[in-house]
PDB file of C-alpha atoms in Angstrom:
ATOM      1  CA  UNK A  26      47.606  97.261 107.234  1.00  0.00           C
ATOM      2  CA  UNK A  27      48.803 100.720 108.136  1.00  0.00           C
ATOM      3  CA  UNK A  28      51.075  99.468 110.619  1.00  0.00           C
ATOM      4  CA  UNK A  29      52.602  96.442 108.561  1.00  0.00           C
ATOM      5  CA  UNK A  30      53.582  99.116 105.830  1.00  0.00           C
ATOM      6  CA  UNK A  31      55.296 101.201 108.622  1.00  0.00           C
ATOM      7  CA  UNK A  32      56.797  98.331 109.946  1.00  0.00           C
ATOM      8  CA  UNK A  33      57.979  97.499 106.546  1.00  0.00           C
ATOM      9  CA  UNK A  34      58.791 101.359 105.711  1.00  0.00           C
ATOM     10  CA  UNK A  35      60.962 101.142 109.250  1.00  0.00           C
ATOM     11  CA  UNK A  36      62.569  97.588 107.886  1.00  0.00           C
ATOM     12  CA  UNK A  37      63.687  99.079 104.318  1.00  0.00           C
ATOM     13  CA  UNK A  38      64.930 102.010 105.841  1.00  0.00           C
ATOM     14  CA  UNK A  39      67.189 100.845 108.746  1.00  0.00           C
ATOM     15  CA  UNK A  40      68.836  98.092 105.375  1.00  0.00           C
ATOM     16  CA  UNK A  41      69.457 101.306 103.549  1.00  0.00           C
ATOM     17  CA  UNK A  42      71.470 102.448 106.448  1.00  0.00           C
ATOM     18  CA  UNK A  43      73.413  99.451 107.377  1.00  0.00           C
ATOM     19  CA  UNK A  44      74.224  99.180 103.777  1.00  0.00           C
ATOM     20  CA  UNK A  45      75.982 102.600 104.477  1.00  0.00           C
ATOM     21  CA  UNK A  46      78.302  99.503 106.630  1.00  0.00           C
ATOM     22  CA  UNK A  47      79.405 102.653 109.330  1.00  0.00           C
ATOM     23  CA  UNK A  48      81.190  99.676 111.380  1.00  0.00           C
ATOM     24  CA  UNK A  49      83.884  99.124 108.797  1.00  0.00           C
ATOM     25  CA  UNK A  50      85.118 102.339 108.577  1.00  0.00           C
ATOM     26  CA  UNK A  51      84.312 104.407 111.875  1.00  0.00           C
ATOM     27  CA  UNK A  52      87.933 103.822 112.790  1.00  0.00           C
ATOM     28  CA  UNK A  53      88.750 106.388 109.665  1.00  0.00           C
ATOM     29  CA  UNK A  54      87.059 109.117 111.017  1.00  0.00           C
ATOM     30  CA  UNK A  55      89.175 110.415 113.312  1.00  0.00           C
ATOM     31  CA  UNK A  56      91.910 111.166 109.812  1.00  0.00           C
ATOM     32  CA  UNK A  57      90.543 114.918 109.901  1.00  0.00           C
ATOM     33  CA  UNK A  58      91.978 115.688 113.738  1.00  0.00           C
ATOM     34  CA  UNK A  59      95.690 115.168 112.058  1.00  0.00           C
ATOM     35  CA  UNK A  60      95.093 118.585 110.595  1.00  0.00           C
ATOM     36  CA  UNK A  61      94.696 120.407 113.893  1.00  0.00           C
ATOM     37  CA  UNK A  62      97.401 122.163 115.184  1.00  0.00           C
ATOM     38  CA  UNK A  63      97.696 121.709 119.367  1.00  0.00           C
ATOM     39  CA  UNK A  64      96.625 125.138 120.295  1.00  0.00           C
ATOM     40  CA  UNK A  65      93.265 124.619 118.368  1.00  0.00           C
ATOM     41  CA  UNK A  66      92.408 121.256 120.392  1.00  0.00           C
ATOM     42  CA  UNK A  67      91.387 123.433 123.275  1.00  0.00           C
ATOM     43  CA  UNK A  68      89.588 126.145 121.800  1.00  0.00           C
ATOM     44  CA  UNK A  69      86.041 126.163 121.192  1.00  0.00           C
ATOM     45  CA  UNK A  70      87.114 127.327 117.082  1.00  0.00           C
ATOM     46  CA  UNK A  71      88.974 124.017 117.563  1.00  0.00           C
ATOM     47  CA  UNK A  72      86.675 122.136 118.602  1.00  0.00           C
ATOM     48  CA  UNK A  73      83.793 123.202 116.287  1.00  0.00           C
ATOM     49  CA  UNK A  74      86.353 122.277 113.095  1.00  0.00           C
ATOM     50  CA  UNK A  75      87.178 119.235 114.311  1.00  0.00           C
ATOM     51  CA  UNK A  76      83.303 117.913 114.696  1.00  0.00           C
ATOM     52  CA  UNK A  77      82.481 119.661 111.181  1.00  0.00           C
ATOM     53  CA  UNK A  78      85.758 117.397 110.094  1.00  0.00           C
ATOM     54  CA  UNK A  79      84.788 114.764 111.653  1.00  0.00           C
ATOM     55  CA  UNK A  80      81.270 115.354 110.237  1.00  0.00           C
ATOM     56  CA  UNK A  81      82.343 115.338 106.927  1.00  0.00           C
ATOM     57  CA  UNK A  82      84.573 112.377 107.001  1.00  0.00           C
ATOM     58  CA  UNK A  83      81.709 110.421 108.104  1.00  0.00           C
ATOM     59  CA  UNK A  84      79.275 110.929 105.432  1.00  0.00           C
ATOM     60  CA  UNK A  85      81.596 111.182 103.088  1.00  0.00           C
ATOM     61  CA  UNK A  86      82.905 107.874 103.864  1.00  0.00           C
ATOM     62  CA  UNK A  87      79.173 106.497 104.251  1.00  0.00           C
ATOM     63  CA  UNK A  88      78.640 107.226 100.528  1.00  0.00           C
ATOM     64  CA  UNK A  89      81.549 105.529  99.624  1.00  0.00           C
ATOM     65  CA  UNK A  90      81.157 102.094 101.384  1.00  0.00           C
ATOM     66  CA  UNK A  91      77.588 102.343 100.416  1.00  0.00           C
ATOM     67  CA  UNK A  92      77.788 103.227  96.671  1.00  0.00           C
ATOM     68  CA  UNK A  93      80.460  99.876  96.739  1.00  0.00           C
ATOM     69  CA  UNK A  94      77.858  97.675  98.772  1.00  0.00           C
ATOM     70  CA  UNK A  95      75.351  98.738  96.071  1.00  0.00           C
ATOM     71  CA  UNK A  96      77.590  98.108  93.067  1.00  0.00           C
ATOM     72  CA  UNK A  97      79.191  94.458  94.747  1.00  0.00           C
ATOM     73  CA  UNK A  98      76.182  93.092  95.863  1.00  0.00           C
ATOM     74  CA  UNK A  99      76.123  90.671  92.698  1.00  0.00           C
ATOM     75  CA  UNK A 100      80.041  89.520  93.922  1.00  0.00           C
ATOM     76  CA  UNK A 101      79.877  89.656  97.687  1.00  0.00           C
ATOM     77  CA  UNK A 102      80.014  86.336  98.831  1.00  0.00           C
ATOM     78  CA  UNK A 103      79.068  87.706 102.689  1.00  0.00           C
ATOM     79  CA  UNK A 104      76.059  89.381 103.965  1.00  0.00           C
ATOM     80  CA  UNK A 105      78.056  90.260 106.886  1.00  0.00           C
ATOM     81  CA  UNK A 106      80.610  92.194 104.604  1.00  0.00           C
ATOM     82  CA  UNK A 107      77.679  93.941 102.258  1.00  0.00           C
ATOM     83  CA  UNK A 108      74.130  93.488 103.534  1.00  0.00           C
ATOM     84  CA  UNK A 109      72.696  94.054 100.035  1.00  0.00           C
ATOM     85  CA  UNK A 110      74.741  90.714  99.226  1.00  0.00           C
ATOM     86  CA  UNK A 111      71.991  88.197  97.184  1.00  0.00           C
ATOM     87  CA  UNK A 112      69.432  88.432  94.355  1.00  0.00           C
ATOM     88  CA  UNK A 113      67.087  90.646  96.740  1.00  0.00           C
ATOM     89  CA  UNK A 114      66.079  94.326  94.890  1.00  0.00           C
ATOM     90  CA  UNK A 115      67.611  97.375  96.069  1.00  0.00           C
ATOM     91  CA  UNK A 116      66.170  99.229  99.409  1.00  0.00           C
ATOM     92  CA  UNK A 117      63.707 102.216  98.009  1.00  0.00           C
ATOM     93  CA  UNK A 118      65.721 104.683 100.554  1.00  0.00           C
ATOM     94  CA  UNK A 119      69.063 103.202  99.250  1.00  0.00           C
ATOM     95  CA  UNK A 120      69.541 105.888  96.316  1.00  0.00           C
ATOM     96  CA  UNK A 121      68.056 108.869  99.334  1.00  0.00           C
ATOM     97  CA  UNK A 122      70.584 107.482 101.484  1.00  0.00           C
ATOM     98  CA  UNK A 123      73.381 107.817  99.367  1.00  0.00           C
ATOM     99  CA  UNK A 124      72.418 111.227  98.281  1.00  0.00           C
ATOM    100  CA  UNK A 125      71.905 112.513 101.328  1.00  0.00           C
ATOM    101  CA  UNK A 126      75.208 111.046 102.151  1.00  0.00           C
ATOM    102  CA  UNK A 127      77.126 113.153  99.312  1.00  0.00           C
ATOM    103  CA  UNK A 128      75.106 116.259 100.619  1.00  0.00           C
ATOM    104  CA  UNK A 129      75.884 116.047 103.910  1.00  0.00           C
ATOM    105  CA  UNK A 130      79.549 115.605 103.379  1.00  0.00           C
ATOM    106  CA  UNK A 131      79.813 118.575 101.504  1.00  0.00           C
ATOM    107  CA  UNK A 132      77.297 120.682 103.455  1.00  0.00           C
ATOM    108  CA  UNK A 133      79.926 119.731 106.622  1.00  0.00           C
ATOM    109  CA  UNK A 134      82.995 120.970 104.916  1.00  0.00           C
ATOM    110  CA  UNK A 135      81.576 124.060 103.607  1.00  0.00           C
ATOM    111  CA  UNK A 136      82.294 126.259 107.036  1.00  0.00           C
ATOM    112  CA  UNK A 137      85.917 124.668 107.005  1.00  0.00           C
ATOM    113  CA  UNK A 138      86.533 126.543 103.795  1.00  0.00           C
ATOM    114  CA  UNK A 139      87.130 125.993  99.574  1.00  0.00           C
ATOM    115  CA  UNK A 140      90.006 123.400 100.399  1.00  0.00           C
ATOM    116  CA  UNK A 141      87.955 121.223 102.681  1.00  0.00           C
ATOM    117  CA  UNK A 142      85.282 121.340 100.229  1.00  0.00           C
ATOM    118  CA  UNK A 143      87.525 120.312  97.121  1.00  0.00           C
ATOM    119  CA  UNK A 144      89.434 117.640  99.361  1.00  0.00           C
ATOM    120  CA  UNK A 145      85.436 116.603 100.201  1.00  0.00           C
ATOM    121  CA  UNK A 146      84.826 116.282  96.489  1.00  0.00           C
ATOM    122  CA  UNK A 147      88.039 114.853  95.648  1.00  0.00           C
ATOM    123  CA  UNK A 148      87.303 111.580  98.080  1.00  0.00           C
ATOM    124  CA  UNK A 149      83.320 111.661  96.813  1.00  0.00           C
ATOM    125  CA  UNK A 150      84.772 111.404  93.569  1.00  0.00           C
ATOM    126  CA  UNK A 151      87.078 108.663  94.195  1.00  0.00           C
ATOM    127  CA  UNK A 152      84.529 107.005  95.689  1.00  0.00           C
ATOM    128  CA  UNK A 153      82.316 107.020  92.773  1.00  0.00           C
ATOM    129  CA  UNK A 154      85.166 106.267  90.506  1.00  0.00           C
ATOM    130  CA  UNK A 155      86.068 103.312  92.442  1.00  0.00           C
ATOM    131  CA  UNK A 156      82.959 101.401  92.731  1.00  0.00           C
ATOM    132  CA  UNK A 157      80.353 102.542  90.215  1.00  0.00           C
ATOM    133  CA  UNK A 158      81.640 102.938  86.377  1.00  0.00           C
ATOM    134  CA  UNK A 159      84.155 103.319  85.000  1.00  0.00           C
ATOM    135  CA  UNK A 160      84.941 100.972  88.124  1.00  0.00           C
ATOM    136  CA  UNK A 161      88.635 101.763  88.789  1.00  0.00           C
ATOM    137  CA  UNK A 162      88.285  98.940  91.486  1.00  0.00           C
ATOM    138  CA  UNK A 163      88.166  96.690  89.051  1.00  0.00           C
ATOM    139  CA  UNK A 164      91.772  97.828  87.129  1.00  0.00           C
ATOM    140  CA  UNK A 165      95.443  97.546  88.653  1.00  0.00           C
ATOM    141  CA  UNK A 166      97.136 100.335  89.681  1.00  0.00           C
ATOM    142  CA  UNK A 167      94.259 102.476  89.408  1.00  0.00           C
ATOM    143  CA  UNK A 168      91.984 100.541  91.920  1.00  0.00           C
ATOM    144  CA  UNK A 169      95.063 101.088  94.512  1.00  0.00           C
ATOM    145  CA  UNK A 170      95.111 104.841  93.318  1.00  0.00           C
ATOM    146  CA  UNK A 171      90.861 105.740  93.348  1.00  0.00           C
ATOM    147  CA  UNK A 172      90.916 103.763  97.241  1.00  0.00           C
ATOM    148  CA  UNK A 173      94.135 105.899  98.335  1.00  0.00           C
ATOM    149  CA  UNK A 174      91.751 109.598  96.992  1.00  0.00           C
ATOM    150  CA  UNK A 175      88.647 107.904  99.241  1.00  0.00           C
ATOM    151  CA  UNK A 176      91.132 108.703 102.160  1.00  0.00           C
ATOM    152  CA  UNK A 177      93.702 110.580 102.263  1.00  0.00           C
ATOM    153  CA  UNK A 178      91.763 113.946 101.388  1.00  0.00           C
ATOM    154  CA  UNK A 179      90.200 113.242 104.660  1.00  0.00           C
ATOM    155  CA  UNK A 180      93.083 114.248 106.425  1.00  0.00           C
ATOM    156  CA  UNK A 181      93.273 117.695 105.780  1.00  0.00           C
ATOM    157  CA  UNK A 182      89.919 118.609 106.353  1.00  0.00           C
ATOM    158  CA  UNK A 183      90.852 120.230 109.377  1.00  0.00           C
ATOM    159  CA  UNK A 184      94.111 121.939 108.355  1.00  0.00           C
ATOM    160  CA  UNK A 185      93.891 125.864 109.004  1.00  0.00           C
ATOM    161  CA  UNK A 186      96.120 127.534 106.329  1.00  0.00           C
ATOM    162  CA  UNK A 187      99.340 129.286 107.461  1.00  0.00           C
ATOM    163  CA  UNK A 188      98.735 126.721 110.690  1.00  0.00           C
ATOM    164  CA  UNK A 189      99.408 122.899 110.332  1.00  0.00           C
ATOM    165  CA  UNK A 190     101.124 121.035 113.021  1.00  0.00           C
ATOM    166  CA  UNK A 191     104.596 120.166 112.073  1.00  0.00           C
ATOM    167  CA  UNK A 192     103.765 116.584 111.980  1.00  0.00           C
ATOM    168  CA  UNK A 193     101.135 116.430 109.671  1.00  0.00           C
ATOM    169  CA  UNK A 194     103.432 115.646 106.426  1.00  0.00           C
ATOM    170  CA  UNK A 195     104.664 112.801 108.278  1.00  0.00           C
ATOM    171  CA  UNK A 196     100.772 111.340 109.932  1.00  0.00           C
ATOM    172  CA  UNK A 197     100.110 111.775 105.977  1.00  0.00           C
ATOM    173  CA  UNK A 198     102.981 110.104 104.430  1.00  0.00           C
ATOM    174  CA  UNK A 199     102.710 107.099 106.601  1.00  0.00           C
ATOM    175  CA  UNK A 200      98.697 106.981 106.600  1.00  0.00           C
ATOM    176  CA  UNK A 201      99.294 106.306 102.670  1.00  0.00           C
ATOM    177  CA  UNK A 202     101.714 103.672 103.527  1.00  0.00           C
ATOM    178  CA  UNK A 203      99.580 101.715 105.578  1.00  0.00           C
ATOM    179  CA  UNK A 204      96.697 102.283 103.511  1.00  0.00           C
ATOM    180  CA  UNK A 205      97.861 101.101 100.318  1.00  0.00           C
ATOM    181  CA  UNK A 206      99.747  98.254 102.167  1.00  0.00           C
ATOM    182  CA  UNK A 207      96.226  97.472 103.878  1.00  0.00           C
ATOM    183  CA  UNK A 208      94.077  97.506 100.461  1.00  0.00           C
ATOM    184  CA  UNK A 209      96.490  94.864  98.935  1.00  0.00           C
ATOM    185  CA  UNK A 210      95.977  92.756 101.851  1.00  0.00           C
ATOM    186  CA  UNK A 211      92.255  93.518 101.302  1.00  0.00           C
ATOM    187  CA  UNK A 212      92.330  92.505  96.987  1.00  0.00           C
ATOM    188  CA  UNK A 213      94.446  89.132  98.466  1.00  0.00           C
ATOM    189  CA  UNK A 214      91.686  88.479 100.261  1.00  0.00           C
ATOM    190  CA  UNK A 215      88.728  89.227  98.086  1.00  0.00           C
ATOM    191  CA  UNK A 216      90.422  87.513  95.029  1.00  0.00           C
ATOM    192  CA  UNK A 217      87.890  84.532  94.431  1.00  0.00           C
ATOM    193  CA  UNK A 218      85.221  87.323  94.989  1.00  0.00           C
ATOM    194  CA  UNK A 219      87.247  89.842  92.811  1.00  0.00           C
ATOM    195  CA  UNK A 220      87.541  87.000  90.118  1.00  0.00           C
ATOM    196  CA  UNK A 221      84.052  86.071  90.326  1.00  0.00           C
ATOM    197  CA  UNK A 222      83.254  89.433  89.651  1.00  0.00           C
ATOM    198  CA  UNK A 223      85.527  89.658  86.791  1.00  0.00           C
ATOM    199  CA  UNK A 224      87.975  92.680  88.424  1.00  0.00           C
ATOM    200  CA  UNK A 225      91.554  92.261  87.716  1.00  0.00           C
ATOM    201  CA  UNK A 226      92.863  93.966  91.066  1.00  0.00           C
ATOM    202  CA  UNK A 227      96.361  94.708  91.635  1.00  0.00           C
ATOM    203  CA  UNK A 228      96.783  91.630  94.418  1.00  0.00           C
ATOM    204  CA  UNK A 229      95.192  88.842  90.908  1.00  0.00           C
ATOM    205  CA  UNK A 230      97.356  90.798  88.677  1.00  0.00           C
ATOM    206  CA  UNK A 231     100.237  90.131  90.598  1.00  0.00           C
ATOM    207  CA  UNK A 232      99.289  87.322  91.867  1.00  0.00           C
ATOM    208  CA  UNK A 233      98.986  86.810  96.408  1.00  0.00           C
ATOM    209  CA  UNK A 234     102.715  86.445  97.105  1.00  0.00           C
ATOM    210  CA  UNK A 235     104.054  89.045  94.049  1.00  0.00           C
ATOM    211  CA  UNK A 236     101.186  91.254  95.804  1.00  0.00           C
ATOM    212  CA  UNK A 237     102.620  90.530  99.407  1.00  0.00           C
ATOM    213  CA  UNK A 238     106.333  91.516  98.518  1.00  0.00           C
ATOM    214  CA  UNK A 239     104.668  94.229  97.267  1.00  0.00           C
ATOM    215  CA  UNK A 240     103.111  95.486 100.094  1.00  0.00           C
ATOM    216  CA  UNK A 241     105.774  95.157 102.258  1.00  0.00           C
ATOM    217  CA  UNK A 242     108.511  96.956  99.687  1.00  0.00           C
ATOM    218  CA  UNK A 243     105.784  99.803  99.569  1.00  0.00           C
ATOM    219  CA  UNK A 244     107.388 101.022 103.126  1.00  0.00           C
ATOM    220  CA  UNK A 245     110.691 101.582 101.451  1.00  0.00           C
ATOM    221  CA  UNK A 246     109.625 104.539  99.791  1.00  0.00           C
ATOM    222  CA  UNK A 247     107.163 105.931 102.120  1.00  0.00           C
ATOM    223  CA  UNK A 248     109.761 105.832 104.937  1.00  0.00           C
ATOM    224  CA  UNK A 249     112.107 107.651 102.538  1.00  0.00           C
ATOM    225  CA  UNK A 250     109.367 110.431 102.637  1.00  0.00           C
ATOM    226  CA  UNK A 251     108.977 110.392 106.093  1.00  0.00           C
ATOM    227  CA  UNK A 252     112.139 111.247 106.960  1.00  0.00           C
ATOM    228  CA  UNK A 253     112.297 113.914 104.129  1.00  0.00           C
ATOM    229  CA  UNK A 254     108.625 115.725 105.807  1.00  0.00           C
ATOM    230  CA  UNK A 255     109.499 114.414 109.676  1.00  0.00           C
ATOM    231  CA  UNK A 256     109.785 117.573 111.959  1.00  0.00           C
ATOM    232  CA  UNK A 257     112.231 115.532 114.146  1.00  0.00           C
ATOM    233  CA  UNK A 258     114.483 112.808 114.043  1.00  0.00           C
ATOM    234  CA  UNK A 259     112.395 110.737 116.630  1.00  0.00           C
ATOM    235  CA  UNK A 260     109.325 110.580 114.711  1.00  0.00           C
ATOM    236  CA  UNK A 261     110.962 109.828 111.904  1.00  0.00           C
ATOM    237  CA  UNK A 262     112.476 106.927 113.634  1.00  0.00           C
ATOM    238  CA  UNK A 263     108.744 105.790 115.053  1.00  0.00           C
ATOM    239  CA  UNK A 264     107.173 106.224 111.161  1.00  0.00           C
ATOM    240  CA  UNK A 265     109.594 104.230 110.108  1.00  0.00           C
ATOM    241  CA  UNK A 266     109.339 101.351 112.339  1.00  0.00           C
ATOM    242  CA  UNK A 267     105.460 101.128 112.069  1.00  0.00           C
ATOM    243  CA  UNK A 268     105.280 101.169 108.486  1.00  0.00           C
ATOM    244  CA  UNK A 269     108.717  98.323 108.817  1.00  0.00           C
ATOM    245  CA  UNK A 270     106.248  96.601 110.960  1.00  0.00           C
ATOM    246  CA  UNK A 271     103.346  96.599 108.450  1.00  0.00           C
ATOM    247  CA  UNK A 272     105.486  95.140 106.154  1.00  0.00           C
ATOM    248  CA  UNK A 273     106.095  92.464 108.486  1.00  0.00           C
ATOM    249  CA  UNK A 274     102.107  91.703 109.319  1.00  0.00           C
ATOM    250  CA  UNK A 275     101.563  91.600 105.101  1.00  0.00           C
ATOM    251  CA  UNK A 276     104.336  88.847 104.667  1.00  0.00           C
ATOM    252  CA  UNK A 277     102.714  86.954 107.073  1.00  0.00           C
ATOM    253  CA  UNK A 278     101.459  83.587 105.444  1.00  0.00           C
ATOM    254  CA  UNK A 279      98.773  82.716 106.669  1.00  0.00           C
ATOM    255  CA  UNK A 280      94.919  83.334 106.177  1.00  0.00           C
ATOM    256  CA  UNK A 281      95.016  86.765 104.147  1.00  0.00           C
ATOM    257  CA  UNK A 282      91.906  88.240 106.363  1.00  0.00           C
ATOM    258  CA  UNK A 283      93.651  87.642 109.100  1.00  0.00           C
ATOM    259  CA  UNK A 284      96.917  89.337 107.863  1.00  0.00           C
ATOM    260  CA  UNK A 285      94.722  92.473 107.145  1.00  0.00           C
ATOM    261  CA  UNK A 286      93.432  92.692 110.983  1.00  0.00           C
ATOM    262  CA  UNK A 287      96.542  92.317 112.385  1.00  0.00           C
ATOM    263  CA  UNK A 288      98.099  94.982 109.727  1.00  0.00           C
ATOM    264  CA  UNK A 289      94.750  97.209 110.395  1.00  0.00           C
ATOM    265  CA  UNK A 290      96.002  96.430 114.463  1.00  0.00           C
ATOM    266  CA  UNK A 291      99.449  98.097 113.562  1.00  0.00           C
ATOM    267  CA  UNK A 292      98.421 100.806 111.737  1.00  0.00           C
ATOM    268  CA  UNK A 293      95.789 101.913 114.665  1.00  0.00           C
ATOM    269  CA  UNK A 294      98.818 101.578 117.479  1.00  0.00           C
ATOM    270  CA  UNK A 295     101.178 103.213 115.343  1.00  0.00           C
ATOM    271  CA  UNK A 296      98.879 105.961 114.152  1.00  0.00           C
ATOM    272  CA  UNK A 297      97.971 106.728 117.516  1.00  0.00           C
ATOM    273  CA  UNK A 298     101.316 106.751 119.214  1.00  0.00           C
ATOM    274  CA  UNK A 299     102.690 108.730 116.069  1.00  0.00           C
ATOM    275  CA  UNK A 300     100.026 111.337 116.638  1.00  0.00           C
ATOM    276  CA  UNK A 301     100.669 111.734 120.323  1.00  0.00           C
ATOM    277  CA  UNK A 302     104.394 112.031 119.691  1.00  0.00           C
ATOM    278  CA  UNK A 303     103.028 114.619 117.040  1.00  0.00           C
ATOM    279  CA  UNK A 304     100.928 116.770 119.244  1.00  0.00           C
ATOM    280  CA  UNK A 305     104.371 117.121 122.071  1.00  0.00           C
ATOM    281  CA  UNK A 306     106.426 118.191 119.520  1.00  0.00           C
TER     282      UNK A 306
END
C-alpha cells in the first residue's frame, strides 16, 4: 500500500511538471544573454548573471505555459500540446508547482537588481493576465499585447546599466517582430480550439488570411525601428531581411502549424546570426 501511494505520489508529481510543458519554450531561454555586453561573456560576473538570467527566464516562463495548460485544459484538443487536456482533476502538486514557479523566478532575478525583478514581474504578470482572468488571451489586440509582456521583459534581464551592447535595441526590436508575427500564426492555428473555447483572438477576429497579411505587414514597422536603434548599417540590413523573411513563411498557404515551425525556423537562424553579428560589432 505504502509503495502504490508513492508510486502514485511520484505519478502526480512528474504530470504537474510536464504540465509546466518546458519543451515548448526552452528555445526562449536563452532571450536574457541579449543583454550581455561581450566583455561580460568571459568573466566569471558574466557568467554568474547570465545563469541567474537564464534562471529566471526559465521559471518564469514555466509558470506561464503552466498557468495556460491549467486554464485550457477544457479547450485543448491535444494532450501532446497540454497534458492536463480531458475531464481528468487537476494534479495536487499542480497549484505547488506553479507557485514555486513564480518564486523561483523572482528569487533568480533578485541578485540581477530592481529592474530584473520588475521586468520578472512584468512577464509573471502578463502571464497571469493572459491565461487566467480577466483572460486577455481570449480578446484581440490585447491577447497579442499580454503574450508580447510574457517575453520580451526576458530580454533584459541581463542588461548591466550604463553597459548594454550596442545591438541590443535592434535583437529587441526584431524579437517583437517575430514574436507577434509567430503568435498570429499560433491563434490561425488554434482557431477551432480558440472558438470552441469561446476566445475571439486577433487571427478569428480578423479572420486566417486578414490575420496572415497581417503578420507579414507587421515587419514594415518593426524594420523601420530597426534601422532607427541598429548600431550599424549591416545589421540593420540582416534585421531587416529576417523579419522580410518571416513575413514570407506567414503568407505561406498551407497547413497553419506548419507555417508557424517554419516561421519559429527563421526566427531561430536569424536570431542567432543577428546576435553573432551583434557580439563582433
Amino acid at each position: 500500500m505504502e509503495t502504490h501511494a508513492k508510486a502514485d505520489g511520484l505519478g502526480e508529481l512528474l504530470r504537474a511538471l510536464s504540465a509546466l510543458r518546458a519543451p515548448q519554450w526552452a528555445h526562449f531561454v536563452v532571450l536574457p544573454l541579449a543583454g550581455l555586453p561581450r566583455a561580460a561573456l568571459g568573466s566569471k560576473r558574466g557568467l554568474a548573471r547570465g545563469a541567474l538570467g537564464l534562471a529566471a527566464a526559465s521559471f518564469s516562463l514555466a509558470y506561464a505555459y503552466g498557468l495556460n495548460a491549467v486554464h485550457d485544459r477544457a479547450s485543448d484538443a491535444s494532450a501532446e500540446k497540454n497534458p492536463l487536456t480531458g475531464d481528468a482533476p487537476l494534479p495536487p502538486l499542480m497549484i505547488a508547482a506553479l507557485g514555486a514557479s513564480f518564486a523561483l523566478a523572482l528569487g533568480a532575478s533578485a541578485p540581477l537588481g530592481a529592474r530584473a525583478c520588475l521586468r520578472t514581474l512584468v512577464s509573471l504578470a502578463a502571464g497571469t493576465l493572459y491565461s487566467a482572468p480577466p483572460r486577455l488571451k481570449d480578446l484581440p489586440v490585447l491577447g497579442l499585447v499580454a503574450n508580447t509582456a510574457i517575453f520580451a521583459p526576458l530580454l533584459g534581464l541581463c542588461l548591466i546599466e550604463g553597459e548594454e551592447p550596442p545591438a541590443y535595441g535592434l535583437l529587441a526590436a526584431t524579437f517583437v517582430g517575430l514574436l507577434v508575427q509567430n503568435q498570429l500564426l499560433h491563434e490561425i492555428a488554434d482557431a477551432a480550439e480558440d472558438a470552441a473555447g469561446g476566445a475571439v483572438t486577433t487571427a478569428r477576429w480578423l479572420g486566417p488570411e486578414r490575420a496572415r497579411i497581417a503578420a507579414a505587414a507587421v515587419a514594415v514597422p518593426f524594420a523601420v525601428a530597426v534601422r532607427a536603434v541598429a548600431p550599424t548599417p549591416l545589421l540593420a540590413r540582416v534585421a531587416g531581411l529576417v523579419l522580410a523573411v518571416g513575413a514570407a513563411a506567414a503568407l505561406w498557404r498551407g497547413d497553419p502549424a506548419t507555417a508557424r515551425k517554419r516561421h519559429r525556423g527563421v526566427a531561430a537562424v536569424g536570431g542567432a546570426i543577428l546576435y553573432w553579428l551583434g557580439q563582433t560589432t
